[in-house]
Coordinates of C-alpha atoms in Angstrom, one line a residue:
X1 CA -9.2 5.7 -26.0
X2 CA -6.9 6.9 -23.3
X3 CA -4.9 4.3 -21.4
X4 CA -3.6 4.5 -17.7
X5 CA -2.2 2.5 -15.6
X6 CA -2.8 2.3 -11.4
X7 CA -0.8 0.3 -9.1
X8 CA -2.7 -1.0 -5.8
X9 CA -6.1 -2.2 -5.9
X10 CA -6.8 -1.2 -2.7
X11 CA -9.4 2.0 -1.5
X12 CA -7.3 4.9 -3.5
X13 CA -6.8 3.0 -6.6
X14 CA -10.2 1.0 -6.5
X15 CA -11.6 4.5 -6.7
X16 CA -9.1 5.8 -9.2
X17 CA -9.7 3.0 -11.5
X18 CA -13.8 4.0 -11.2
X19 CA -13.4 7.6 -11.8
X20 CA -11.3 7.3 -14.7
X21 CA -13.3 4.1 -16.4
X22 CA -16.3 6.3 -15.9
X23 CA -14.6 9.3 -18.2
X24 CA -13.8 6.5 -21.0
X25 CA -10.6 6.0 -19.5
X26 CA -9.0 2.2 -20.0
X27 CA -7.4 1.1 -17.2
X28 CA -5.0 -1.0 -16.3
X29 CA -5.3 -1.6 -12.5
X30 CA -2.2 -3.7 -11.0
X31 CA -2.7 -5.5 -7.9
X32 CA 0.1 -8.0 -6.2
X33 CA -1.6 -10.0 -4.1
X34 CA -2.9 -13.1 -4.0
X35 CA 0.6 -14.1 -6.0
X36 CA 2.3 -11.6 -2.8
X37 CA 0.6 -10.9 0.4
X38 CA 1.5 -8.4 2.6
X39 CA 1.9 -8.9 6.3
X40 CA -1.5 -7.5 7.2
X41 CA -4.1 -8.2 4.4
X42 CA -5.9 -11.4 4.9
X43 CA -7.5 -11.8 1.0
X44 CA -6.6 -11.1 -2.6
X45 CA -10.0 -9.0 -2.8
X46 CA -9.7 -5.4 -3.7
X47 CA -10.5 -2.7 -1.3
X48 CA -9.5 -4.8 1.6
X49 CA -9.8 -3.0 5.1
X50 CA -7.6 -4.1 6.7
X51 CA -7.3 -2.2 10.4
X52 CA -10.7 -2.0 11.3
X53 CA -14.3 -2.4 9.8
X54 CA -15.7 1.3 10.6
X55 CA -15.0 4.0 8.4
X56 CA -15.7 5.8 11.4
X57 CA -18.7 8.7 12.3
X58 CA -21.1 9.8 9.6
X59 CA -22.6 12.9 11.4
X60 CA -21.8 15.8 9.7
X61 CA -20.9 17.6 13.4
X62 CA -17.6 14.9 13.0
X63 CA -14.5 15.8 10.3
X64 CA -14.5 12.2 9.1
X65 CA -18.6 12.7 8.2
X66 CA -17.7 16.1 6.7
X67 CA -14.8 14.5 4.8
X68 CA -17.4 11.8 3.7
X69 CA -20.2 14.8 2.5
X70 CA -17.4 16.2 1.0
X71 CA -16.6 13.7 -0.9
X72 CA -20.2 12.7 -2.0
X73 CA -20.4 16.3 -3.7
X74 CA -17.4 15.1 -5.8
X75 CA -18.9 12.3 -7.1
X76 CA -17.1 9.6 -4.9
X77 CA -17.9 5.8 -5.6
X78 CA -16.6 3.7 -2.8
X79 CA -18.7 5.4 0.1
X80 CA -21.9 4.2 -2.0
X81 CA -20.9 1.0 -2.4
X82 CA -20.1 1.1 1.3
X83 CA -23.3 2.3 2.5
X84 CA -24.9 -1.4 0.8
X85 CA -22.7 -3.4 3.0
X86 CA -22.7 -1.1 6.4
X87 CA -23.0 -3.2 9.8
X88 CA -24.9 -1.8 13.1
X89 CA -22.2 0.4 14.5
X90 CA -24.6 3.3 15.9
X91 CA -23.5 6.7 13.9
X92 CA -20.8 5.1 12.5
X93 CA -20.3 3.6 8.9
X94 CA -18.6 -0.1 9.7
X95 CA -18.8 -2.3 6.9
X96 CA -18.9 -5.8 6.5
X97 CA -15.7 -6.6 5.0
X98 CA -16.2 -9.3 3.2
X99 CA -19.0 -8.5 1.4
X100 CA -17.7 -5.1 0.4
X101 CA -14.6 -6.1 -1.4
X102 CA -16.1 -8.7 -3.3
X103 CA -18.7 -5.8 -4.3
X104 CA -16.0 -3.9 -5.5
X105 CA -14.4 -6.9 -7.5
X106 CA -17.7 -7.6 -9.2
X107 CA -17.7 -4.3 -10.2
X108 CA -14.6 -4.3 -11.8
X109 CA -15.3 -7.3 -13.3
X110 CA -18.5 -5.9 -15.0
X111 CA -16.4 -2.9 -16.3
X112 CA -15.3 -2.9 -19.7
X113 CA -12.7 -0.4 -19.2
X114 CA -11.0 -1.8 -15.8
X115 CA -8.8 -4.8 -16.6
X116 CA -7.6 -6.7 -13.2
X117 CA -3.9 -7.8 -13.6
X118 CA -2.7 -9.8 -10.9
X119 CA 1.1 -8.8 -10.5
X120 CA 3.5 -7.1 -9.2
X121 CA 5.3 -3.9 -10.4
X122 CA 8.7 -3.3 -8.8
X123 CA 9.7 -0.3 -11.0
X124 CA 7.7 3.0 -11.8
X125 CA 5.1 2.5 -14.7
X126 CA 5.4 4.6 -17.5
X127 CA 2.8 7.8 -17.3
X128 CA 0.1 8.3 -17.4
X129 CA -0.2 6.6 -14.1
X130 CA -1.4 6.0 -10.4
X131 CA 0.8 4.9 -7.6
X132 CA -1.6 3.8 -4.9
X133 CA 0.3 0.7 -3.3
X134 CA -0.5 2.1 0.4
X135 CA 1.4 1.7 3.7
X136 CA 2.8 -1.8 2.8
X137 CA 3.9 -0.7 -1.1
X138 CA 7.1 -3.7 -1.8
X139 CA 10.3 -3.2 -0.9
X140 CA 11.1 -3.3 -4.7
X141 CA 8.6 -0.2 -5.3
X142 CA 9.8 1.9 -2.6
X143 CA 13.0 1.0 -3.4
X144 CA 12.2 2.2 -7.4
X145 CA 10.6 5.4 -6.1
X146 CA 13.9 6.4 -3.6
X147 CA 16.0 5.7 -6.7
X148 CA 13.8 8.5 -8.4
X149 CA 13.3 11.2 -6.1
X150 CA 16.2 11.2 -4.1
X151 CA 14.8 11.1 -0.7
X152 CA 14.8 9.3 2.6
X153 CA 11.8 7.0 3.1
X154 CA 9.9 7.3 6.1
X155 CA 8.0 4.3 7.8
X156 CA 6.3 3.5 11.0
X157 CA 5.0 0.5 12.3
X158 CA 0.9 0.0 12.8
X159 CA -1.0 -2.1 14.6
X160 CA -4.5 -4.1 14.2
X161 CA -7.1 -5.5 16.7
X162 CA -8.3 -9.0 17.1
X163 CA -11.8 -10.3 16.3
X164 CA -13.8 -12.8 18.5
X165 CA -17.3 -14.8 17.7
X166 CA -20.4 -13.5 18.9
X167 CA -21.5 -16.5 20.3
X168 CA -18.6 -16.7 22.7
X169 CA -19.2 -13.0 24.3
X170 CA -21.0 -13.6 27.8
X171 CA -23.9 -10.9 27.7
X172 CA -25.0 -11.7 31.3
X173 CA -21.9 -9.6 31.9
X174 CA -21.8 -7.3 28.8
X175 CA -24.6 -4.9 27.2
X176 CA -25.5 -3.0 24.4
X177 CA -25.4 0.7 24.4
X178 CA -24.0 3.1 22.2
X179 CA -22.3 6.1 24.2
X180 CA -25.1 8.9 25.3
X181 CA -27.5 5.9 24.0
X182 CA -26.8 7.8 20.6
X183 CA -28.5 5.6 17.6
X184 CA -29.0 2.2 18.0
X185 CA -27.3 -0.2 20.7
X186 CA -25.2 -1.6 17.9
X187 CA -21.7 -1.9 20.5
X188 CA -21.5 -4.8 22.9
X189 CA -20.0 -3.0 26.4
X190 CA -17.7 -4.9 28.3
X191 CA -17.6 -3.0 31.8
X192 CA -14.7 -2.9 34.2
X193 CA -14.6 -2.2 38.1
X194 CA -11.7 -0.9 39.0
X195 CA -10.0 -4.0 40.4
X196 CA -10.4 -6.0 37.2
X197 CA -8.9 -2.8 35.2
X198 CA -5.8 -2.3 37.1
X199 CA -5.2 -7.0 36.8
X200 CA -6.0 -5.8 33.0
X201 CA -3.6 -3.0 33.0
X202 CA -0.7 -5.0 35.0
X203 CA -1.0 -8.0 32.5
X204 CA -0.7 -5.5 29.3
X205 CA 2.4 -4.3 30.8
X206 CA 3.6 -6.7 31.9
X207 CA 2.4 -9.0 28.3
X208 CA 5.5 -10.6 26.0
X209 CA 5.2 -8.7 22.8
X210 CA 6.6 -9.7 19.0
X211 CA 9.7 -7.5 19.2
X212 CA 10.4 -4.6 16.4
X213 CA 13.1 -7.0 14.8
X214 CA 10.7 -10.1 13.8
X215 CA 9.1 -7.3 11.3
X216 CA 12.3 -5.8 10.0
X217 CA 14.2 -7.0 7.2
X218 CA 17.9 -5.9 6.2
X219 CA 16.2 -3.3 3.9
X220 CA 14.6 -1.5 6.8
X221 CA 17.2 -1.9 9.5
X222 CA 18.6 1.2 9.8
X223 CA 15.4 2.9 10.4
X224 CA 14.2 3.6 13.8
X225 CA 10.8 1.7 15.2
X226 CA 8.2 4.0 15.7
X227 CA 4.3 3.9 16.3
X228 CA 1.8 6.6 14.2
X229 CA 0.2 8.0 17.5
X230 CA -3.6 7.8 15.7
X231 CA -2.9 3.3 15.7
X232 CA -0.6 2.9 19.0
X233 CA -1.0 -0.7 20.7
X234 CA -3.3 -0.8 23.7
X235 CA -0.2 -2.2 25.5
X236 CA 1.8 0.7 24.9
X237 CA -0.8 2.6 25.5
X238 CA -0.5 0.5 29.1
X239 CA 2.8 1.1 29.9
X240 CA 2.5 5.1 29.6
X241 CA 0.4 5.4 33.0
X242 CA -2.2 3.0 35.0
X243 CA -4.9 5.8 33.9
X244 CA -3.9 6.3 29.5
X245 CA -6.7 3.6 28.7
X246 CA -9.4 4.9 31.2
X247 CA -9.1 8.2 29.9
X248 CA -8.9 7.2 26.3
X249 CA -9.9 4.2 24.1
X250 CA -11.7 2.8 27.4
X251 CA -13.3 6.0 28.6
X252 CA -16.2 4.8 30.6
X253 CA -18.7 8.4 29.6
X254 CA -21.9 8.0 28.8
X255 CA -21.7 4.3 28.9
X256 CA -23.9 3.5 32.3
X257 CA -24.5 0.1 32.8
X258 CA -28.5 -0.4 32.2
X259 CA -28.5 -3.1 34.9
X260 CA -26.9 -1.1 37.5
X261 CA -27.7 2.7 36.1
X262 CA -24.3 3.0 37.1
X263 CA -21.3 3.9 34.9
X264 CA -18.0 1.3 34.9
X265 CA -14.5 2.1 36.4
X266 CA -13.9 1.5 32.7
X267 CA -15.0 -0.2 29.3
X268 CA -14.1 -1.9 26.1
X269 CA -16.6 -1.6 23.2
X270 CA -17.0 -4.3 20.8
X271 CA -18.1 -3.5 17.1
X272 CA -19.6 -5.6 14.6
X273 CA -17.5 -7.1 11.7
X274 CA -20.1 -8.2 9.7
X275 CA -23.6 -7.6 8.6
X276 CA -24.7 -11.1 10.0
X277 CA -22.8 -10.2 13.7
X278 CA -21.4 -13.1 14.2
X279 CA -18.3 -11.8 15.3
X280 CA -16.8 -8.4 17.1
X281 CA -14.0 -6.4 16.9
X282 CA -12.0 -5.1 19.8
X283 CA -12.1 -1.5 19.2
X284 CA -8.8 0.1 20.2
X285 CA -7.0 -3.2 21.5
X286 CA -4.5 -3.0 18.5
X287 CA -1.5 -4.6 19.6
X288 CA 1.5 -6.3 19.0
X289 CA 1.3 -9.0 21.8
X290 CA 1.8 -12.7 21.6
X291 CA -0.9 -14.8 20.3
X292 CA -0.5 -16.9 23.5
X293 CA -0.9 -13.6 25.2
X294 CA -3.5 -12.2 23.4
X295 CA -5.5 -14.7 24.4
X296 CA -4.8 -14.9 27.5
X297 CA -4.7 -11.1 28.9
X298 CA -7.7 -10.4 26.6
X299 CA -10.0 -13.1 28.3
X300 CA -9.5 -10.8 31.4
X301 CA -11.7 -8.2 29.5
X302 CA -14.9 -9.2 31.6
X303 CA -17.5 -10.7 29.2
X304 CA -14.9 -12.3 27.3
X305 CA -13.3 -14.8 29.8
X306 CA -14.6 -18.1 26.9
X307 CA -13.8 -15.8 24.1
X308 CA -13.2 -17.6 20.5
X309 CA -10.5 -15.6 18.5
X310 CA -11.1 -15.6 15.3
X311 CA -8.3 -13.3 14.6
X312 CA -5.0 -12.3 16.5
X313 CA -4.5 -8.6 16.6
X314 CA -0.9 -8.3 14.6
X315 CA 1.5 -5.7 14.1
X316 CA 2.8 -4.3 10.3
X317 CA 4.9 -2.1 8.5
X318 CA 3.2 1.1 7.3
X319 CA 5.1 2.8 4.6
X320 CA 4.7 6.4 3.5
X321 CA 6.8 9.1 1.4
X322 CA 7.9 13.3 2.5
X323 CA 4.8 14.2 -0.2
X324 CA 5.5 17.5 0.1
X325 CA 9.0 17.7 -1.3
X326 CA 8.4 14.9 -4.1
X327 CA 5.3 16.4 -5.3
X328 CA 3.9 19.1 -7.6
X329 CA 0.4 20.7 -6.4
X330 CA -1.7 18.4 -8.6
X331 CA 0.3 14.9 -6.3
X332 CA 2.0 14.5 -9.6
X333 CA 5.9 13.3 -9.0
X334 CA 8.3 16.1 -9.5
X335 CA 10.6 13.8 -11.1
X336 CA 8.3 11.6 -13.4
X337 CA 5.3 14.6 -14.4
X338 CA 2.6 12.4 -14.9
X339 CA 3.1 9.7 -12.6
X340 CA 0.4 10.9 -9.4
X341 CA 0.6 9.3 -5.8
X342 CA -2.6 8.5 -4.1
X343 CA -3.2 7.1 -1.0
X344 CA -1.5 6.5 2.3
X345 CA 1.9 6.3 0.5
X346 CA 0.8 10.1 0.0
X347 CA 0.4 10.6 3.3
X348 CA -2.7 10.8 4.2
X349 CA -4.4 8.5 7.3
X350 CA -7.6 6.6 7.4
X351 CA -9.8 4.8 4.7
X352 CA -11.8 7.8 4.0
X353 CA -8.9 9.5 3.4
X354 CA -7.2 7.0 1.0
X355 CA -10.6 7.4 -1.0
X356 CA -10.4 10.8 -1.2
X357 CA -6.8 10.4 -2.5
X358 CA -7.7 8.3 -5.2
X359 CA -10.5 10.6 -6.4
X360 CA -7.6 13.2 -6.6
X361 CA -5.7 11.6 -8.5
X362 CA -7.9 10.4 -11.2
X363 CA -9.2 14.0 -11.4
X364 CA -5.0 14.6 -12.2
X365 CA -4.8 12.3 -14.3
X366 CA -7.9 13.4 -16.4
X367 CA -6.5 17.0 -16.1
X368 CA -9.5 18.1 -13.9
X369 CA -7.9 18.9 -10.7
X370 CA -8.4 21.9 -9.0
X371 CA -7.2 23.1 -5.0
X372 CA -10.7 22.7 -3.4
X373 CA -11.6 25.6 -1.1
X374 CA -9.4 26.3 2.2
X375 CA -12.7 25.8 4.4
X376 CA -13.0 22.4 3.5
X377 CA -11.4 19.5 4.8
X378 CA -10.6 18.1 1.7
X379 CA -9.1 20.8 0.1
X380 CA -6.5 21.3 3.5
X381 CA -5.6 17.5 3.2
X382 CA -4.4 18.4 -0.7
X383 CA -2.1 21.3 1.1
X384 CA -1.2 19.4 4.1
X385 CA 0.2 16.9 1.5
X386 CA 2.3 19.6 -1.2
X387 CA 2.8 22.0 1.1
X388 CA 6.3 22.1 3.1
X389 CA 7.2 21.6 6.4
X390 CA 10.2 20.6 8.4
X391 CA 8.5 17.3 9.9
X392 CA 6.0 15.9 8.0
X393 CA 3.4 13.3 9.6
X394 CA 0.4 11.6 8.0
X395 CA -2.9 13.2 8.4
X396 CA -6.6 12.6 8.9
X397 CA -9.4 14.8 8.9
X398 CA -10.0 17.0 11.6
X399 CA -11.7 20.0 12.2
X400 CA -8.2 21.8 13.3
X401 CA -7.1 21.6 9.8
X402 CA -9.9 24.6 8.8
X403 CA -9.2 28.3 9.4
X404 CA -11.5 29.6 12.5
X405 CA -14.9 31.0 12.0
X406 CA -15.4 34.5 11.9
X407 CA -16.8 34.7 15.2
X408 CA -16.4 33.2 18.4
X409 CA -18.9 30.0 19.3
X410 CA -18.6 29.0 22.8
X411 CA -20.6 25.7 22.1
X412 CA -18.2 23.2 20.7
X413 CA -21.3 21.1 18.9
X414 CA -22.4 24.5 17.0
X415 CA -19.4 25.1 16.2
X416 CA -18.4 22.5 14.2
X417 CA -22.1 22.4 12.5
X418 CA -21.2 26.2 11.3
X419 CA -17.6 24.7 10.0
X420 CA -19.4 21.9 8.2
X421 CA -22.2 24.1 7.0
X422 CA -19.5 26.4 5.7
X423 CA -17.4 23.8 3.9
X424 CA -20.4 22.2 2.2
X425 CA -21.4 26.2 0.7
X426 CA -18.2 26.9 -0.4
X427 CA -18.0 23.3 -2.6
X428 CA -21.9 24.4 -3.9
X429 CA -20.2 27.6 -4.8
X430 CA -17.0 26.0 -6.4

């Protein structure tokens, strides 16, 4: 039987670790925590989310639902076993957390060919092997993988929302819509006239935040502090202009109060966390403020002025490597052929995206892989990885990523149902 070992037992290496126990591969799959936690993750379960429940839209009119039909056509695990543990969150997939992971850990359990090895690996594994220790790999590991490929390791600093109990939200002030009353009123609304978001906007800029030196160490310290754009805190957010939020994460459209049939100076939607919904998560109030702070400016939000906090938004190292100048076209290392990358250390953004990367790389590993077609969004992430550039970023799916149609649509819905209907014919044809 052929062996392999992964490294990470989050989504890329969860799904790894399935693909290749499915083609009578055994597997060794290496995971460091509960012995090491990282900063961010909360539990020793694998598959963790760790950001945000919601593995964002399902429609297929959305790149992340393309990505996720995509994906099905290949066979993918994880979004199954996601789809028996999804929370009301309207047309998006949002999990319940907790009940996902420990899916995925019985599963593993019940798998003859995965064996769980709680421990850490600070040095590259011999190949055949999986590197998919995501955006908070060890300091030992990264420091193991520089030693190897000879490059400068690029980081940037992320940020999570906090999480308050159901029971605490006021819903004589908040409602239930989904925006355009699309799907089912799975958000809770918070809504804003425009005296109570400018207090809100004053107090996030004016909030005490955990400075970038708490989270350094004397490893990172010569590298510069830096958000990714796609995870910036609210509060920076805040401090760009007195209309960023109102025009972004709090965009008011298509959210009229049903009270009032009027639409807020602003809002703040609250998401699910669990299939019970007994508590909500902030959407886009990641931030790096204060706990003290937290509570306090975030009990401005109206609706929320008794709010329980279950959990403190936080702030967290997110690690990734210059893919395209470490790797061959199959994510292999150029330095250690066999040994694939997989994941966010890849860089690639989101949890759909990690998934994909660990179906990649166990199709590597089993010598199956192939460059998926150019209209597709996952065959443009596998080129946006390998392919070079002067400054790489990480990258989620969007529909920019696919070469325009051959004629012009003027409607931007149609359009992207004629991209979408044209990557899904070309994997049929493949």
């Amino acid at each position: 039987m052929k062996k392999v070992t992964i490294v990470g037992a989050g989504l890329a290496g969860c799904e790894a670790a399935f693909q290749l126990a499915d083609r009578g591969w055994k597997v060794e799959l290496f995971e460091m925590r509960p012995n090491r936690m990282t900063p961010a993750h909360e539990t020793g379960l694998p598959a963790e989310l760790v950001c945000s429940n919601s593995l964002k839209s399902g429609l297929i009119t959305t790149a992340s639902g393309l990505l996720k039909a995509e994906l099905r056509k290949l066979n993918c695990y994880l979004l199954d076993m996601a789809e028996q543990h999804r929370v009301p969150a309207g047309n998006a997939l949002a999990i319940d957390r907790r009940q996902f992971s420990e899916a995925v850990l019985e599963r593993i359990d019940a798998d003859p060919n995965i064996e769980l090895i709680r421990k850490e690996i600070d040095r590259i594994p011999e190949p055949p092997a999986i590197i998919a220790t995501g955006p908070l790999t060890s300091e030992s590991l990264v420091s193991a993988l520089l030693n190897l490929i000879g490059e400068e390791q690029l980081y940037f600093f992320d940020a999570i929302a906090p999480i308050v109990a159901a029971n605490s939200i006021d819903m004589d002030i908040c409602y239930r819509k989904s925006r355009y009353d699309k799907g089912e009123d799975d958000y809770i609304n918070c809504p804003f006239d425009k005296e109570q978001y400018l207090v809100y906007v004053q107090a996030l800029q004016e909030g005490e935040k955990h400075e970038a030196h708490e989270f350094e160490t004397e490893w990172f310290k010569d590298i510069g502090f830096r958000f990714y754009e796609n995870c910036v805190p609210v509060e920076e957010l805040a401090s760009r202009d007195k209309d960023t939020l109102r025009y972004g994460v709090m965009r008011p459209v298509g959210l009229e109060n049903p009270r009032t049939g009027r639409r807020p100076w602003a809002a703040i939607q609250l998401r699910a966390e669990n299939e019970e919904c007994t508590s909500y998560n902030l959407v886009g109030c990641q931030t790096m403020l204060r706990y003290p702070e937290q509570k306090r400016i975030f009990r401005l939000i109206p609706g929320l002025e008794n709010a329980e906090f279950l959990r403190y938004g936080s702030i967290h190292r997110n690690t990734y490597l210059k893919s395209p100048d470490i790797l061959n076209a199959d994510f292999s290392l150029k330095q250690a052929p066999g040994v694939v990358l997989a994941g966010q250390l890849s860089g690639v953004e989101g949890y759909i995206e990690s998934i994909m990367g660990g179906l990649l790389a166990a199709m590597s590993v089993a010598g199956e892989y192939r460059l998926l077609p150019e209209q597709t969004i996952v065959g443009q992430l596998q080129r946006h990885i390998t392919t070079p550039v002067k400054d790489f970023q990480p990258m989620n799916a969007n529909y920019g990523l696919l070469p325009p149609l051959d004629e012009k649509i003027r409607d931007k819905k149609k359009k992207k149902q004629m991209m979408s209907d044209r990557s899904l014919e070309s994997m049929e044809r493949m």
